[in-house]
Coordinates of N, CA and C in Angstrom, one line a residue:
X586 N 129.0 71.1 97.4 CA 129.3 71.1 96.3 C 128.5 73.1 96.1
X587 N 129.8 73.7 95.4 CA 129.1 75.5 95.4 C 128.7 75.1 93.5
X588 N 127.7 75.9 93.5 CA 126.7 76.0 92.8 C 127.1 77.8 92.4
X589 N 127.5 77.6 91.4 CA 127.2 79.5 91.1 C 125.6 79.6 90.2
X590 N 125.2 80.7 90.6 CA 124.0 81.2 89.9 C 123.8 82.3 89.6
X591 N 123.7 82.6 88.1 CA 123.6 83.7 87.1 C 122.6 84.3 86.5
X592 N 121.2 84.4 87.8 CA 120.3 85.1 87.0 C 120.2 86.4 86.8
X593 N 120.0 87.3 86.0 CA 119.3 88.8 85.6 C 120.8 89.3 86.1
X594 N 121.8 89.4 85.4 CA 122.9 90.1 85.5 C 123.6 89.9 87.0
X595 N 122.9 89.2 87.8 CA 123.7 89.2 89.2 C 124.3 87.8 89.3
X596 N 125.2 87.7 90.3 CA 126.0 86.0 90.5 C 126.2 86.3 92.3
X597 N 125.8 85.3 92.5 CA 126.0 84.8 93.8 C 126.1 83.2 93.7
X598 N 126.8 82.6 95.1 CA 127.2 81.7 95.1 C 126.4 80.7 96.3
X599 N 125.9 79.7 95.6 CA 125.1 78.7 96.9 C 125.8 77.7 97.2
X600 N 125.9 77.4 98.7 CA 126.9 76.7 99.2 C 126.5 75.6 99.1
X601 N 125.0 75.0 98.8 CA 124.6 73.5 98.9 C 123.6 73.6 97.7
X602 N 122.9 72.2 97.5 CA 122.2 72.0 96.5 C 121.2 72.8 96.8
X603 N 120.5 72.4 98.4 CA 119.4 72.7 98.7 C 119.0 74.5 99.0
X604 N 120.6 75.0 98.6 CA 120.7 76.5 98.5 C 120.2 77.3 97.2
X605 N 120.6 76.0 96.4 CA 120.4 76.4 94.5 C 118.6 76.1 94.7
X606 N 118.2 75.4 95.0 CA 116.4 74.8 94.9 C 115.9 76.2 95.6
X607 N 116.7 76.5 96.5 CA 115.2 77.4 97.2 C 115.3 78.7 96.4
X608 N 116.5 79.2 95.9 CA 116.9 80.3 95.0 C 116.1 80.4 93.9
X609 N 116.2 78.8 93.4 CA 115.6 78.9 92.0 C 113.9 78.8 92.0
X610 N 113.6 78.1 93.3 CA 112.1 78.2 93.8 C 111.4 79.6 93.7
X611 N 112.3 80.5 94.8 CA 111.9 81.9 94.9 C 112.0 82.3 93.7
X612 N 112.8 82.3 92.5 CA 112.8 83.2 91.5 C 111.7 82.7 90.6
X613 N 111.2 81.5 90.6 CA 110.1 80.7 89.6 C 108.9 81.4 90.3
X614 N 108.9 81.5 91.5 CA 107.6 82.2 92.3 C 107.6 83.6 91.9
X615 N 108.7 84.5 91.4 CA 108.6 85.8 91.5 C 108.1 86.2 90.2
X616 N 108.7 85.1 89.1 CA 108.3 85.3 87.7 C 106.8 84.9 87.8
X617 N 106.2 84.3 88.3 CA 104.7 83.8 88.1 C 103.9 85.2 88.8
X618 N 104.4 85.5 89.8 CA 103.8 86.9 90.3 C 104.0 88.3 89.2
X619 N 105.0 88.3 88.6 CA 105.4 89.3 87.5 C 104.3 88.8 86.4
X620 N 103.9 87.5 86.1 CA 103.3 87.3 84.9 C 101.8 87.6 85.2
X621 N 101.1 87.2 86.5 CA 100.1 87.6 86.9 C 99.7 89.3 86.8
X622 N 100.8 90.1 87.3 CA 100.6 91.3 87.2 C 100.8 91.8 86.0
X623 N 101.4 91.2 84.8 CA 101.4 91.5 83.4 C 99.6 91.0 82.6
X624 N 99.3 90.5 83.3 CA 98.0 90.5 82.6 C 97.0 91.1 83.1
X625 N 96.9 91.6 84.7 CA 96.2 92.7 84.6 C 96.5 94.1 84.5
X626 N 97.7 94.5 83.9 CA 98.1 95.7 83.3 C 97.9 95.5 81.9
X627 N 97.9 94.0 81.2 CA 96.9 94.1 80.1 C 95.6 94.4 79.8
X628 N 94.9 93.8 81.2 CA 93.4 94.0 81.0 C 93.3 95.7 81.3
X629 N 93.9 96.3 81.7 CA 93.8 97.9 82.1 C 94.3 98.7 80.9
X630 N 95.1 98.1 80.2 CA 95.5 98.8 78.8 C 94.3 98.7 77.9
X631 N 93.4 97.2 77.8 CA 92.6 97.2 76.9 C 91.6 98.1 77.3
X632 N 91.0 98.0 78.4 CA 89.9 98.8 79.0 C 90.3 100.5 78.5
X633 N 91.4 100.9 78.7 CA 91.8 102.2 78.4 C 91.4 102.5 77.0
X634 N 91.9 101.5 76.2 CA 92.2 101.7 74.8 C 90.6 101.8 74.2
X635 N 89.4 100.9 74.6 CA 88.1 101.2 74.2 C 87.3 102.1 74.8
X636 N 88.2 102.9 75.7 CA 87.2 104.1 76.5 C 87.6 105.4 75.6
X637 N 88.7 105.3 74.6 CA 89.3 106.6 73.4 C 87.9 106.8 72.7
X638 N 86.7 106.6 72.9 CA 85.7 106.7 71.8 C 85.2 108.5 72.4
X639 N 84.5 109.3 71.6 CA 83.9 110.6 71.7 C 82.7 110.0 73.2
X640 N 81.9 108.8 72.8 CA 80.8 108.6 73.9 C 81.2 108.4 75.1
X641 N 82.6 108.2 75.2 CA 83.4 107.5 76.6 C 84.1 108.7 77.2
X642 N 83.8 110.1 76.4 CA 84.2 111.2 77.1 C 83.2 111.9 77.6
X643 N 81.9 111.3 77.1 CA 80.7 111.9 77.8 C 80.9 113.2 78.1
X644 N 81.2 114.2 77.1 CA 81.3 115.6 77.2 C 82.1 116.0 78.1
X645 N 83.2 115.4 78.6 CA 83.9 115.7 79.6 C 85.0 116.0 79.1
X646 N 86.3 116.5 79.6 CA 88.0 116.8 78.9 C 88.3 115.4 78.1
X647 N 88.8 115.6 77.3 CA 89.3 114.8 76.3 C 91.3 114.4 76.8
X648 N 91.8 113.6 76.1 CA 93.0 113.6 75.9 C 94.1 114.2 75.9
X649 N 93.6 115.1 74.6 CA 94.3 116.2 74.1 C 94.3 117.4 75.3
X650 N 93.1 117.7 75.9 CA 92.9 118.6 76.6 C 93.5 118.7 78.3
X651 N 93.8 117.5 78.1 CA 94.4 117.1 79.5 C 95.8 117.1 79.7
X652 N 96.1 116.0 78.9 CA 97.5 115.7 78.9 C 98.6 116.9 78.4
X653 N 99.9 116.8 79.0 CA 101.0 117.8 78.8 C 102.2 117.0 78.5
X654 N 102.6 117.1 77.5 CA 103.9 116.3 77.1 C 105.3 116.5 78.2
X655 N 105.4 117.7 78.3 CA 107.1 118.0 79.2 C 106.6 117.3 80.3
X656 N 105.7 117.2 81.0 CA 105.5 116.5 82.5 C 105.6 115.3 82.1
X657 N 105.0 114.6 81.4 CA 104.9 113.1 81.1 C 106.3 112.8 80.7
X658 N 107.1 113.5 79.8 CA 108.3 113.3 79.2 C 109.4 113.5 80.7
X659 N 108.9 114.5 81.8 CA 110.1 114.2 82.7 C 109.7 112.8 83.5
X660 N 108.6 112.9 83.7 CA 108.4 111.4 84.5 C 109.2 110.3 84.1
X661 N 109.1 110.1 82.4 CA 109.7 109.4 81.7 C 111.1 109.3 82.0
X662 N 111.6 110.4 81.7 CA 113.1 110.8 81.7 C 113.3 110.3 83.2
X663 N 113.0 110.3 84.4 CA 113.3 109.8 85.7 C 113.1 108.6 85.8
X664 N 111.9 107.8 85.5 CA 112.0 106.3 85.7 C 112.8 105.7 85.0
X665 N 113.1 106.0 83.5 CA 114.1 105.1 82.6 C 115.1 105.5 83.0
X666 N 115.9 106.6 83.8 CA 117.2 107.3 84.4 C 117.4 106.1 85.5
X667 N 116.2 105.9 86.2 CA 116.5 105.0 87.5 C 116.5 103.5 87.1
X668 N 116.2 103.1 85.9 CA 116.8 101.8 85.1 C 118.1 101.5 85.1
X669 N 118.9 102.7 84.2 CA 120.1 102.6 84.3 C 121.0 102.8 85.3
X670 N 120.4 103.4 86.6 CA 121.3 103.5 88.0 C 121.1 102.5 88.7
X671 N 119.9 101.4 88.4 CA 119.8 100.2 89.1 C 120.3 99.1 88.6
X672 N 120.5 99.1 87.1 CA 121.7 98.4 86.2 C 123.3 98.6 86.9
X673 N 123.5 99.8 87.3 CA 124.7 99.9 87.6 C 124.9 98.9 89.3
X674 N 123.7 99.1 89.9 CA 123.8 98.4 91.4 C 123.9 97.2 91.3
X675 N 123.4 96.1 90.1 CA 123.2 95.1 89.5 C 124.9 94.9 89.3
X676 N 125.4 95.5 88.7 CA 127.0 95.5 87.9 C 127.8 95.4 89.0
X677 N 127.7 96.3 90.0 CA 128.6 96.4 91.0 C 128.2 95.3 91.9
X678 N 127.2 94.5 91.8 CA 127.8 93.8 92.9 C 127.9 92.3 92.1
X679 N 127.7 92.3 90.8 CA 128.2 91.2 90.2 C 129.5 91.1 90.1
X680 N 130.2 92.3 89.8 CA 132.0 92.4 89.7 C 132.2 92.8 90.9
X681 N 131.6 92.7 92.5 CA 132.4 92.8 93.7 C 133.1 94.2 94.1
X682 N 132.2 95.1 93.5 CA 132.9 96.5 93.6 C 132.5 97.2 95.0
X683 N 132.2 96.5 96.0 CA 132.0 96.9 97.3 C 130.4 97.4 97.8
X684 N 130.1 97.3 98.7 CA 128.8 97.9 99.0 C 128.6 99.1 99.2
X685 N 129.7 100.0 99.4 CA 129.1 101.8 99.1 C 128.7 101.6 98.3
X686 N 129.2 101.3 97.0 CA 128.8 101.7 95.8 C 127.5 100.7 95.5
X687 N 127.2 100.0 95.8 CA 125.8 98.9 95.7 C 124.9 100.1 96.2
X688 N 125.1 100.4 97.5 CA 124.1 101.6 98.1 C 124.0 103.0 97.4
X689 N 125.2 103.2 97.1 CA 125.1 104.5 96.2 C 123.7 104.4 95.2
X690 N 124.4 103.6 94.2 CA 123.4 103.3 93.1 C 122.2 103.3 93.1
X691 N 121.7 102.3 94.6 CA 120.4 102.1 94.8 C 119.6 103.3 95.6
X692 N 120.5 104.2 95.9 CA 120.1 105.7 96.5 C 119.9 106.5 95.6
X693 N 120.3 106.5 94.7 CA 120.3 107.1 93.2 C 118.9 106.6 92.8
X694 N 118.9 105.4 92.8 CA 117.6 105.1 91.9 C 116.1 105.3 92.8
X695 N 116.3 105.4 94.5 CA 115.5 105.5 95.0 C 114.7 107.0 94.9
X696 N 116.1 108.1 94.6 CA 115.5 109.5 94.3 C 114.9 109.6 93.3
X697 N 115.5 108.9 92.2 CA 114.7 109.0 91.0 C 113.3 108.5 91.1
X698 N 113.0 107.2 92.0 CA 111.8 107.0 92.0 C 110.7 108.1 92.7
X699 N 111.5 108.4 94.0 CA 110.8 109.5 94.2 C 110.2 111.0 93.4
X700 N 111.4 111.0 93.0 CA 110.7 112.2 91.7 C 110.0 111.8 90.7
X701 N 110.0 110.7 90.6 CA 108.9 110.3 89.7 C 107.4 110.0 90.2
X702 N 107.2 109.8 91.6 CA 106.2 109.7 91.9 C 105.5 111.5 92.4
X703 N 106.4 112.2 92.8 CA 106.2 113.5 93.0 C 105.5 114.1 91.6
X704 N 105.9 114.0 90.3 CA 105.9 114.5 89.5 C 104.2 113.6 89.0
X705 N 104.5 112.8 89.2 CA 102.8 111.9 89.1 C 101.7 112.6 89.9
X706 N 102.6 112.7 91.0 CA 101.1 113.2 92.2 C 100.9 114.6 91.8
X707 N 101.7 115.6 91.4 CA 101.4 117.1 90.5 C 100.2 116.9 89.7
X708 N 100.7 116.0 88.7 CA 99.8 115.9 87.4 C 98.5 115.4 88.1
X709 N 98.0 114.5 88.9 CA 96.5 113.9 89.2 C 96.3 115.1 90.2
X710 N 96.9 115.9 90.8 CA 96.5 117.0 91.5 C 95.9 117.9 90.6
X711 N 96.8 118.6 89.4 CA 96.1 119.2 88.6 C 95.0 118.8 87.8
X712 N 94.6 117.4 87.5 CA 93.7 116.7 86.6 C 92.3 116.9 87.6
X713 N 92.4 116.4 89.0 CA 91.3 116.7 90.2 C 91.0 117.6 90.2
X714 N 92.0 119.1 90.3 CA 91.5 120.4 90.1 C 90.8 121.1 89.3
X715 N 90.7 120.5 87.9 CA 89.9 120.7 86.8 C 88.9 120.2 86.7
X716 N 88.5 119.2 87.6 CA 87.4 118.7 87.2 C 87.1 117.2 86.6
X717 N 88.7 116.9 86.4 CA 88.8 115.5 85.7 C 89.0 114.4 86.7
X718 N 87.7 114.3 87.2 CA 87.8 113.1 88.6 C 87.6 111.7 87.7
X719 N 87.6 110.5 88.5 CA 87.1 109.2 87.6 C 86.0 109.2 87.4
X720 N 84.8 109.6 87.7 CA 84.0 109.2 87.8 C 83.1 110.3 86.8
X721 N 83.6 111.3 86.3 CA 83.6 111.8 85.1 C 83.1 111.6 84.2
X722 N 84.0 110.5 83.8 CA 83.6 110.1 82.2 C 84.0 108.3 82.3
X723 N 83.8 107.5 81.3 CA 84.0 106.3 81.2 C 85.9 106.4 80.9
X724 N 86.4 107.4 80.1 CA 87.8 107.4 79.6 C 88.5 107.7 80.9
X725 N 88.0 108.5 82.0 CA 88.9 109.2 83.2 C 88.8 108.1 83.9
X726 N 87.2 107.2 84.2 CA 87.8 105.7 84.7 C 88.7 104.8 84.5
X727 N 89.0 104.6 83.1 CA 90.2 103.9 82.5 C 91.3 104.7 82.8
X728 N 91.5 105.7 82.9 CA 92.7 106.3 82.8 C 93.3 106.2 84.5
X729 N 92.2 106.6 85.4 CA 92.7 106.6 86.6 C 92.6 105.2 87.3
X730 N 92.3 104.0 86.5 CA 92.7 102.8 86.9 C 94.1 102.3 86.6
X731 N 94.4 102.9 85.4 CA 95.3 102.2 84.7 C 97.0 103.0 85.4
X732 N 96.8 104.1 85.1 CA 98.2 105.2 85.4 C 98.3 105.1 87.6
X733 N 97.5 105.0 87.9 CA 97.7 105.0 89.4 C 98.1 103.5 89.5
X734 N 97.5 102.7 89.2 CA 97.9 101.2 89.1 C 99.4 100.9 89.2
X735 N 99.8 101.7 88.4 CA 101.4 101.6 87.8 C 102.2 102.6 89.3
X736 N 101.6 103.7 89.5 CA 102.3 104.5 90.5 C 102.3 103.6 91.8
X737 N 101.0 102.9 92.0 CA 101.2 102.4 93.4 C 102.2 101.2 93.5
X738 N 102.8 100.5 92.2 CA 103.8 100.0 91.8 C 104.8 100.3 92.3
X739 N 105.4 101.6 91.7 CA 106.9 102.2 91.9 C 106.4 102.8 93.5
X740 N 105.5 103.0 94.0 CA 105.5 102.7 95.6 C 105.7 101.8 96.1
X741 N 105.5 101.0 95.7 CA 105.9 99.6 96.4 C 107.4 99.2 96.4
X742 N 108.0 99.6 95.0 CA 109.1 99.3 94.8 C 110.1 100.1 95.6
X743 N 109.6 101.5 95.5 CA 110.3 102.7 96.7 C 110.3 101.9 97.9
X744 N 109.2 101.4 98.6 CA 109.5 100.8 99.8 C 110.2 100.0 100.1
X745 N 110.4 98.5 98.8 CA 111.2 97.8 99.3 C 112.6 98.3 99.0
X746 N 113.0 99.4 98.0 CA 114.3 99.6 98.2 C 114.8 99.9 99.4
X747 N 113.9 100.8 100.4 CA 114.3 101.4 101.6 C 114.4 100.6 102.4
X748 N 113.6 99.4 102.5 CA 114.0 98.1 103.4 C 115.5 97.3 102.8
X749 N 115.4 97.2 101.5 CA 116.8 96.8 100.9 C 118.2 97.5 101.4
X750 N 117.7 98.8 101.4 CA 118.9 99.6 101.9 C 119.4 99.8 103.1
X751 N 118.0 99.4 104.3 CA 118.1 99.3 105.5 C 118.8 98.2 105.7
X752 N 118.5 96.7 105.0 CA 118.8 95.4 105.5 C 120.7 95.5 105.1
X753 N 121.0 96.0 103.6 CA 122.3 96.2 103.2 C 123.3 96.8 104.3
X754 N 122.5 98.2 105.2 CA 123.3 98.3 106.0 C 123.6 97.8 107.5
X755 N 122.3 96.8 107.6 CA 122.8 96.0 108.8 C 123.6 95.0 109.0
X756 N 123.5 94.3 107.4 CA 123.9 92.8 107.2 C 125.1 93.0 106.5
X757 N 125.1 94.0 105.6 CA 126.2 93.7 104.5 C 125.5 93.3 103.2
X758 N 125.9 92.8 102.1 CA 125.9 92.1 101.0 C 126.1 90.7 100.8
X759 N 125.0 90.0 101.9 CA 125.0 88.3 101.5 C 124.1 87.9 100.8
X760 N 124.2 86.5 100.8 CA 123.6 86.0 99.5 C 121.9 86.0 99.7
X761 N 121.5 86.1 100.6 CA 120.1 86.5 100.8 C 119.6 87.8 100.3
X762 N 120.3 88.7 100.6 CA 120.2 90.0 100.4 C 120.6 90.3 98.7
X763 N 121.3 89.6 98.2 CA 121.4 89.8 96.6 C 120.3 89.2 96.0
X764 N 119.9 88.2 96.5 CA 118.8 87.5 95.9 C 117.7 88.3 95.6
X765 N 117.4 89.1 97.3 CA 116.2 90.0 96.9 C 116.6 91.0 95.8
X766 N 117.6 91.7 95.9 CA 118.0 92.6 95.2 C 117.8 92.3 93.4
X767 N 118.2 91.3 93.2 CA 118.1 90.6 92.1 C 116.4 90.6 91.6
X768 N 115.6 90.1 92.6 CA 114.1 90.2 92.7 C 113.5 91.7 92.4
X769 N 113.9 92.5 93.2 CA 113.7 93.8 93.1 C 114.0 94.8 91.7
X770 N 115.2 94.0 91.2 CA 115.9 94.9 90.1 C 114.5 94.1 88.9
X771 N 114.2 92.9 88.7 CA 113.5 92.5 87.7 C 112.1 93.5 88.2
X772 N 111.5 93.2 89.0 CA 110.3 94.1 89.2 C 110.6 95.5 88.9
X773 N 111.5 96.5 89.1 CA 111.5 97.8 88.5 C 112.1 98.0 87.3
X774 N 112.6 97.0 86.4 CA 112.7 97.0 85.1 C 111.4 96.8 84.3
X775 N 110.8 95.9 85.3 CA 109.0 95.6 84.7 C 108.4 96.9 84.6
X776 N 108.4 97.8 85.9 CA 107.7 98.7 85.8 C 108.0 99.5 85.0
X777 N 109.2 100.1 84.3 CA 109.8 100.8 83.4 C 109.2 100.3 81.9
X778 N 109.2 99.2 81.7 CA 108.4 98.5 80.5 C 106.9 99.1 80.7
X779 N 106.1 98.6 81.6 CA 104.8 99.1 81.7 C 104.8 100.6 81.5
X780 N 105.4 101.5 81.9 CA 105.3 103.2 81.6 C 106.0 103.4 80.0
X781 N 106.7 102.6 79.7 CA 107.0 103.2 78.5 C 105.2 102.9 77.5
X782 N 104.9 101.3 78.0 CA 103.7 101.4 77.3 C 102.7 102.7 77.9
X783 N 102.2 103.4 79.1 CA 101.6 103.8 79.2 C 102.0 105.3 78.7
X784 N 103.2 105.6 78.5 CA 104.0 107.0 77.9 C 102.9 106.7 76.3
X785 N 103.5 106.0 75.5 CA 103.2 105.5 74.3 C 101.3 105.6 74.0
X786 N 100.7 104.8 74.8 CA 99.5 104.8 74.4 C 98.8 106.0 75.1
X787 N 98.9 106.2 76.3 CA 98.1 107.1 77.3 C 98.6 108.8 76.8
X788 N 99.7 108.9 76.6 CA 100.1 110.4 76.6 C 100.7 110.4 75.4
X789 N 101.3 109.9 74.5 CA 101.5 109.9 72.7 C 100.4 110.1 72.2
X790 N 99.7 108.7 72.2 CA 98.6 108.4 71.9 C 97.5 109.5 72.1
X791 N 97.2 110.1 73.1 CA 96.1 111.1 73.8 C 96.5 112.3 73.1
X792 N 97.9 112.9 72.8 CA 98.0 114.3 72.4 C 98.2 114.2 70.7
X793 N 98.4 112.7 70.2 CA 98.5 113.0 68.7 C 97.3 113.2 68.3

């Protein structure tokens, strides 16, 4: 019995009932992981917001003195564009446009992820050079608890993308590979949503 599974914009066919069960179980487990990650980010956001007080600045630099909107805007553009390119890769899988197109869109997504990380590393280097280190104040501790946590997740996503590209190059677009790409797409879009929150609360809220 063939079962067609259509989660998250992708389509693949499970040959047997147990294949469907395995895919469904894997996706359910991944959703649980995402929800637990969302709770962690929620706590970090809450901590950051409570640290936006003059006492928490401890005489150190304030958000207005530290943050630059053009840099944050470039990071946002890179990450949001990568969401579009990952979506194109998912559509290429769904409509069977060929392995080369899937790999091309994933490569572009990977490049944009690396650009985002490079821009973020430049921002952190500038802040540390200015003496804005985590132990300087409660506000900076909260900032370096939240924003680099997201960057660490993006780094994990970039490594995952590299592994998937290697797998696609070796085995082609198999059912398990499509399933892994579907989970990676979920993870990547989740990181984009978290970044929209960071850009709005940390950067726009800090500069306003």
